[in-house]
Tab-separated table of C-alpha atoms in Angstrom:
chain	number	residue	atom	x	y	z
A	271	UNK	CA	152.857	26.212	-183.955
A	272	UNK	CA	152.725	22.804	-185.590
A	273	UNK	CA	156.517	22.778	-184.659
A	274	UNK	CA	155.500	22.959	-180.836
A	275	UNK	CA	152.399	19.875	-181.300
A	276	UNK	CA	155.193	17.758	-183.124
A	277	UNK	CA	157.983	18.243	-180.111
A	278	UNK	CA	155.380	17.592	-177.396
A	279	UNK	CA	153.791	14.706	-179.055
A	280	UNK	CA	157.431	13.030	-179.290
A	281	UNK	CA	158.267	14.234	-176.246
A	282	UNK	CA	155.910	11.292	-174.883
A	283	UNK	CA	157.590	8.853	-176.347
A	284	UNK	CA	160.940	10.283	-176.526
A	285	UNK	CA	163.658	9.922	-173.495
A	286	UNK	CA	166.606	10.980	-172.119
A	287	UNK	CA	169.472	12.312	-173.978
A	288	UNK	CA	167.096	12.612	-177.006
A	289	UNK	CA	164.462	14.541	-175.887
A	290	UNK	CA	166.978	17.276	-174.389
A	291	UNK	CA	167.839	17.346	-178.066
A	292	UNK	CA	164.552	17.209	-179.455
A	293	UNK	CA	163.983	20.051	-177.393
A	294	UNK	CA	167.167	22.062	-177.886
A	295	UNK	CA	166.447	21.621	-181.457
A	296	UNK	CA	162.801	23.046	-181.017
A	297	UNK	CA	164.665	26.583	-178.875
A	298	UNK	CA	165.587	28.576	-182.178
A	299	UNK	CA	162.444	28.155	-184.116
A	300	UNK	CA	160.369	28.832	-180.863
A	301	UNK	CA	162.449	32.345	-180.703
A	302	UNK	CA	162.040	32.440	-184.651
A	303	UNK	CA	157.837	32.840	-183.559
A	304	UNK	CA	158.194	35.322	-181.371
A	305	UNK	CA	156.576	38.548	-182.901
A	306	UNK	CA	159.078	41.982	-183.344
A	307	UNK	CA	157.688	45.032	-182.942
A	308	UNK	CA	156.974	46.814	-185.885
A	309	UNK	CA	157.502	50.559	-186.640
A	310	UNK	CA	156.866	53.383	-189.782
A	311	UNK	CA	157.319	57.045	-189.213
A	312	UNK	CA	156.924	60.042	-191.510
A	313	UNK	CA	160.271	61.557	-189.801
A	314	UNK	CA	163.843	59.943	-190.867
A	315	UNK	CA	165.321	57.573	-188.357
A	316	UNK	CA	162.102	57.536	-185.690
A	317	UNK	CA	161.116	54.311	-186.357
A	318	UNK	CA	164.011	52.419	-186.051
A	319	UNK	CA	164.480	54.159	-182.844
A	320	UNK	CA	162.070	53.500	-181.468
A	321	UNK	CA	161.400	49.977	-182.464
A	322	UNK	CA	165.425	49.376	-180.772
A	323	UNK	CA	164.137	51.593	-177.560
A	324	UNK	CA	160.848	49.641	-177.324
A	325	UNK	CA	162.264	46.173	-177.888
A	326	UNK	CA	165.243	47.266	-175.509
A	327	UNK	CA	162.652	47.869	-172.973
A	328	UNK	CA	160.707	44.841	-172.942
A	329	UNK	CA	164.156	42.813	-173.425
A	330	UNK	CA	163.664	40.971	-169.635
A	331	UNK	CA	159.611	41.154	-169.465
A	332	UNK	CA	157.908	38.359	-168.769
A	333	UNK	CA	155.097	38.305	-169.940
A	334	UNK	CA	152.540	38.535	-173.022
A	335	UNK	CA	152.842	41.898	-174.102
A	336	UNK	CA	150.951	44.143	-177.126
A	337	UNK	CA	151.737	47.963	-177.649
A	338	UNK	CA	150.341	50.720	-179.812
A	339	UNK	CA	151.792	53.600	-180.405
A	340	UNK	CA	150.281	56.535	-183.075
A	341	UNK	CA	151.378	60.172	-183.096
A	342	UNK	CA	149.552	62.563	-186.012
A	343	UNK	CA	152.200	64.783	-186.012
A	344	UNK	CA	155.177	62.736	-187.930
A	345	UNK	CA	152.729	59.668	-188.780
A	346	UNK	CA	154.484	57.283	-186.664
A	347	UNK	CA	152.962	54.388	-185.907
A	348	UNK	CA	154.310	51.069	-183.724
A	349	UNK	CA	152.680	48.007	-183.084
A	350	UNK	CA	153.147	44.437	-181.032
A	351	UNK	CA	150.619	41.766	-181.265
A	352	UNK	CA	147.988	44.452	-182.382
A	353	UNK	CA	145.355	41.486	-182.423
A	354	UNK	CA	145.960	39.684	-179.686
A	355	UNK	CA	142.961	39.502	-177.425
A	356	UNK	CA	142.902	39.979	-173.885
A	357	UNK	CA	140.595	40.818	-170.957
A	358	UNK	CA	139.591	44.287	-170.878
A	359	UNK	CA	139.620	44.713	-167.084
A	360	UNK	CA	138.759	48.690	-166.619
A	361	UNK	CA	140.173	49.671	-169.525
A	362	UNK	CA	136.527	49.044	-171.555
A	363	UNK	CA	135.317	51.986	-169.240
A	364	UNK	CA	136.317	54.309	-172.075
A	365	UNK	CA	134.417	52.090	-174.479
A	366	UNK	CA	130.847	52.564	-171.992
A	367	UNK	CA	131.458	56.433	-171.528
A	368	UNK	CA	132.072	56.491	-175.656
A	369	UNK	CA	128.604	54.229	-176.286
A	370	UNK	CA	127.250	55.953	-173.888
A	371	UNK	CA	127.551	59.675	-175.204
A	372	UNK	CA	127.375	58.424	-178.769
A	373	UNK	CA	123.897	56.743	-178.262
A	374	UNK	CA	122.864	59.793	-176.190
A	375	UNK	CA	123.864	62.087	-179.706
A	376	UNK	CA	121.461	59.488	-181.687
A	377	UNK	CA	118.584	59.947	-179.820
A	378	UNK	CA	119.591	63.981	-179.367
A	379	UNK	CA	119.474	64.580	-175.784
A	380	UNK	CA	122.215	65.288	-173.122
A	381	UNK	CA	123.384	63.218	-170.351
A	382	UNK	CA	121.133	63.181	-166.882
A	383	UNK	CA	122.469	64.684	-164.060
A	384	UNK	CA	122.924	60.741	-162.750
A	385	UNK	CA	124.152	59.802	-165.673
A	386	UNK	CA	127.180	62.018	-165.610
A	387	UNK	CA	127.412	61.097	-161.874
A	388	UNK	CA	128.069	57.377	-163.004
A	389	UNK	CA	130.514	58.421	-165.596
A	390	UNK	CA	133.019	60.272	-163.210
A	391	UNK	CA	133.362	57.941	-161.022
A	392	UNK	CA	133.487	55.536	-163.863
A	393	UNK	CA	136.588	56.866	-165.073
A	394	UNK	CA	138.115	59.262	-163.080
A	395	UNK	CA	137.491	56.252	-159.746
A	396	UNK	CA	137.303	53.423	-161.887
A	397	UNK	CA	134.301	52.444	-159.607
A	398	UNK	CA	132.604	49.587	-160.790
A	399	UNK	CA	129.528	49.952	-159.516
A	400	UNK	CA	128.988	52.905	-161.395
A	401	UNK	CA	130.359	50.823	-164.564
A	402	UNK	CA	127.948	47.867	-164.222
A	403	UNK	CA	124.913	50.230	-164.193
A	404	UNK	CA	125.899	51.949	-167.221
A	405	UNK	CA	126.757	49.028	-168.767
A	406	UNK	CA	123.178	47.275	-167.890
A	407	UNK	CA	121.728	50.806	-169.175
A	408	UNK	CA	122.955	50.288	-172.519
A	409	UNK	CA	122.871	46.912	-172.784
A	410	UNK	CA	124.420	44.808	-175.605
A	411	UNK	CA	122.780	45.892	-178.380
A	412	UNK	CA	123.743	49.815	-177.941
A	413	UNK	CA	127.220	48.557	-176.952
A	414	UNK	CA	127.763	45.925	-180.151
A	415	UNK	CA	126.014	49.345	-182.178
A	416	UNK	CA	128.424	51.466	-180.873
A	417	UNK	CA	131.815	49.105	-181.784
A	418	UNK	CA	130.124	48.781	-185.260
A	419	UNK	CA	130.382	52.313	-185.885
A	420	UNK	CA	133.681	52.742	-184.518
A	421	UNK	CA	135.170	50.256	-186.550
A	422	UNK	CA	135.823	47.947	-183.162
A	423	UNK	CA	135.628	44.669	-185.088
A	424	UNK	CA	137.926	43.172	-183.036
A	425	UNK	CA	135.978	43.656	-179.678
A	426	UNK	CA	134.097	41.151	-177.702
A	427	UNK	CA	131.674	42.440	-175.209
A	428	UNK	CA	131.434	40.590	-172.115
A	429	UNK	CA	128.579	37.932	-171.390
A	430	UNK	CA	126.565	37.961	-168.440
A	431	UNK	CA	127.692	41.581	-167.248
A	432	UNK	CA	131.048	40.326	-167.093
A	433	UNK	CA	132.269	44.106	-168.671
A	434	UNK	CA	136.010	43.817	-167.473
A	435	UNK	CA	135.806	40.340	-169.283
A	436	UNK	CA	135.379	42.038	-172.900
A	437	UNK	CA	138.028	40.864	-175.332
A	438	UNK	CA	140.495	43.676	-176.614
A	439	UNK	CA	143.027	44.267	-178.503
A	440	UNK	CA	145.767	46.864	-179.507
A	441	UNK	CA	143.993	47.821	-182.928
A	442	UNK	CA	140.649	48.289	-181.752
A	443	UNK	CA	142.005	50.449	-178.363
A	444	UNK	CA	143.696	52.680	-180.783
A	445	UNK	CA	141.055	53.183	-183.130
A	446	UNK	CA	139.161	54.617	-180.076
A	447	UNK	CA	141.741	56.683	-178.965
A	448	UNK	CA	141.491	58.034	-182.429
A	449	UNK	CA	138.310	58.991	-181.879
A	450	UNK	CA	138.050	61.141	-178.998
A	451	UNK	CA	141.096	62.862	-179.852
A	452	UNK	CA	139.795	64.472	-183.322
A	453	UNK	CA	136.748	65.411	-184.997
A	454	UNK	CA	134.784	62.372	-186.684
A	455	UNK	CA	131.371	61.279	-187.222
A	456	UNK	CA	131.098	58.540	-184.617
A	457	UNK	CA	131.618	61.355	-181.863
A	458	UNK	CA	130.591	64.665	-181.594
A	459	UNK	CA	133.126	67.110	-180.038
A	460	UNK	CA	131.531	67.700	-177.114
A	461	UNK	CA	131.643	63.667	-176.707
A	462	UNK	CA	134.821	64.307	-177.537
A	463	UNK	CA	135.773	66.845	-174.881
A	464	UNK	CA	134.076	65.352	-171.957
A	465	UNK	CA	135.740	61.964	-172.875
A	466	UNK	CA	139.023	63.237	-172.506
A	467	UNK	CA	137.974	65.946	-169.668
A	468	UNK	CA	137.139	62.621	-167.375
A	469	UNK	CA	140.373	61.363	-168.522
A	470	UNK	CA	142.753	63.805	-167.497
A	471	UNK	CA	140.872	64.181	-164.066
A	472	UNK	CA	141.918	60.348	-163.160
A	473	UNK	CA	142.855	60.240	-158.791
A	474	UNK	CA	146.644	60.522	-158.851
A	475	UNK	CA	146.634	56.513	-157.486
A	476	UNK	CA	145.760	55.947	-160.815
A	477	UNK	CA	147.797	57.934	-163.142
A	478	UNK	CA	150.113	55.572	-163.899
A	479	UNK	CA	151.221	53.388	-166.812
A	480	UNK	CA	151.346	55.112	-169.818
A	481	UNK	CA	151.783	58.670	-168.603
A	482	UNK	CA	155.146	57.830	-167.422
A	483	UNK	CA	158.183	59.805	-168.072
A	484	UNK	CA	155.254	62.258	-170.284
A	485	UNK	CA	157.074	65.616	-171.024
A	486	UNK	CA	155.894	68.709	-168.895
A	487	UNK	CA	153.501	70.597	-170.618
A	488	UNK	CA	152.239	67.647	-172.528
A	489	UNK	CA	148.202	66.832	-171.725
A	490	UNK	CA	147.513	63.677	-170.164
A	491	UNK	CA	144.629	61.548	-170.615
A	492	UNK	CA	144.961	58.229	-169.344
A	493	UNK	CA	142.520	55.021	-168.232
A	494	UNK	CA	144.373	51.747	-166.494
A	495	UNK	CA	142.676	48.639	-166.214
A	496	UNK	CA	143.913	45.295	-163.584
A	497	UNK	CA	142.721	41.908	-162.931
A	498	UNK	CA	143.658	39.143	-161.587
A	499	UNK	CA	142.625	35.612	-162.538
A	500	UNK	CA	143.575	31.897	-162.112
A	501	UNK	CA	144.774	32.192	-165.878
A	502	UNK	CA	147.518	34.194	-167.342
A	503	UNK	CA	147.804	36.022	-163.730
A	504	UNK	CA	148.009	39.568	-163.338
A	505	UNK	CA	146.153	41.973	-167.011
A	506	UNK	CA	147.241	44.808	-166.092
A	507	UNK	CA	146.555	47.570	-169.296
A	508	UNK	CA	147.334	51.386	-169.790
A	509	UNK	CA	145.630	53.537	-172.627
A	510	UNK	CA	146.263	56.812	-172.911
A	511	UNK	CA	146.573	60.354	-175.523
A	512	UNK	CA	149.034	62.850	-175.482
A	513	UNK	CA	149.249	66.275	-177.008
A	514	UNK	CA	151.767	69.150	-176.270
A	515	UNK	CA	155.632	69.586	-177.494
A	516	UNK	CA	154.594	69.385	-181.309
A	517	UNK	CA	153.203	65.765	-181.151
A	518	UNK	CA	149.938	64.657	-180.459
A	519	UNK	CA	150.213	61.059	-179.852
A	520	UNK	CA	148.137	57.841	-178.082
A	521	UNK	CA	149.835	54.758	-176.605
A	522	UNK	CA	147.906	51.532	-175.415
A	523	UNK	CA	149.724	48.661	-173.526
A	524	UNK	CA	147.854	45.641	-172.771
A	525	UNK	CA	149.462	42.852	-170.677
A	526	UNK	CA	148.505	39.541	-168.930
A	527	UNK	CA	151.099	36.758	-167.383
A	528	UNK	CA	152.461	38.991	-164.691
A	529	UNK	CA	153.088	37.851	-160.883
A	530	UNK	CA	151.780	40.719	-159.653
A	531	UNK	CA	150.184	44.126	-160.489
A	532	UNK	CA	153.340	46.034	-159.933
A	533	UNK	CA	155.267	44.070	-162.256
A	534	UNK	CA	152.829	44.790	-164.708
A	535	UNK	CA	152.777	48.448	-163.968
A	536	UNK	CA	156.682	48.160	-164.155
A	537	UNK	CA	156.371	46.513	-167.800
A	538	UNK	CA	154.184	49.326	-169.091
A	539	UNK	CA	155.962	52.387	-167.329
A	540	UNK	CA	159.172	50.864	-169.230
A	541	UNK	CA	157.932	51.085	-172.624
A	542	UNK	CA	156.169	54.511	-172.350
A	543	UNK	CA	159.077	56.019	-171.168
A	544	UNK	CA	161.037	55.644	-173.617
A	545	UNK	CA	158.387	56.683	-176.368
A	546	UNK	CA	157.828	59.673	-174.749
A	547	UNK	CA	161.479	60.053	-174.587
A	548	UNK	CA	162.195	59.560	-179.029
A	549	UNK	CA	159.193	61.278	-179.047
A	550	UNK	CA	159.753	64.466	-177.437
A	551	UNK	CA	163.650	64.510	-179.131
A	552	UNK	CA	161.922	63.936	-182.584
């Protein structure tokens, strides 16, 4: 980083010929920064695979671009930039329907008929409507409550009833996926159940990004989020859980920087494909 200041603070008073140099000069330590993915499996030879399959994919991206990969079943796990934040977009849905149900288990009641009527189209639309008056519902409090008990550190609600301006990251998307796909004490398993229920009922228009190139037979759960903004372009994020073919795995890729929402969609589709793919021959 201090690298970078240095070469653009000469750069002012540098010309010409020597500035191309400075500059060249600067090219392999900028590459040197640029974080790997990392990978550790339980099962010999996984994780190099797929850290070469995963790196191979994202090889031409543009982009900033954080993964997450965990499967129970040979205790693999992958990561890129697991704490980089970015804007939630829809993607924090999941986190509402989860603070939701959890604060609804604290004060032992179930969800209202409207309630439940918000939360569908929450997820399985991504209407935001529906999203802002849950999210006014709960409020702050129950929301920063909730994070705190699932270990969220990393997450920043957003201010104002901005919701699809919340700061995630990789870690903190994971850790929920953890959570409604086995028994803990955050959730109860009925939270559990309807979580992933509302997930796996998602419009087809929507069922992209991580599901892609899923085995048949495996169960999909999935939630996207997009936004565009004058700043970093096009987030465009996939979480989702899979279980089925002897694994039982969840991958979250968050992105910002693209030109448009396909590319994005492109970006994500390429790394889950070949997960599922080292995955399923594992």
């Amino acid at each position: 980083m201090t690298h970078g200041i240095s070469v653009s603070t000469r750069a002012r008073w540098v010309a010409g010929a020597a500035l191309v140099a400075c500059v060249a000069a600067a090219t392999p330590a900028t590459a040197a920064t640029t974080p790997a993915v990392s990978c550790t499996s339980a099962k010999a030879g996984l994780a190099d695979k797929l850290k070469r399959d995963i790196t191979s994919a994202l090889a031409n991206r543009k982009g900033t671009i954080a993964v997450g990969l965990y499967d129970r079943s040979t205790k693999t796990t992958c990561t890129l930039r697991s704490s980089t934040a970015y804007d939630s977009a829809s993607v924090v849905k999941v986190t509402v329907l989860a603070t939701l149900l959890w604060d609804a288990k604290k004060h032992d009641r179930y969800l209202t008929d409207r309630e439940t009527t918000l939360a569908k189209a929450m997820i399985t639309k991504s209407d935001n409507a529906a999203t802002s008056t849950l999210w006014k519902q709960l409020g702050l409090t129950k929301i920063k409550g909730f994070l705190t008990a699932a270990g969220m550190t990393q997450t920043k609600p957003g201010a104002d009833g901005y919701w699809g301006l919340t700061q995630i990251t990789v870690t903190d998307e994971q850790k929920l996926l953890k959570l409604i796909t086995a028994s803990n004490t955050v959730l109860s398993d009925n939270s559990r159940t309807y979580i992933r229920k509302l997930m796996g009922q998602v419009i087809s228009s929507q069922r992209w990004g991580t599901p892609y190139g899923a085995p048949s037979g495996v169960l999909v759960h999935v939630k996207n989020g997009w936004l565009q903004r004058s700043t970093h372009g096009w987030r465009v994020h996939s979480v989702g859980t899979f279980k089925g073919g002897g694994h039982d795995y969840m991958i979250t890729v968050l992105t910002h920087g693209n030109s448009t929402m396909n590319y994005g969609i492109t970006t994500i589709q390429g790394v889950a494909k070949v997960i599922h793919k080292d995955l399923a021959a594992s």
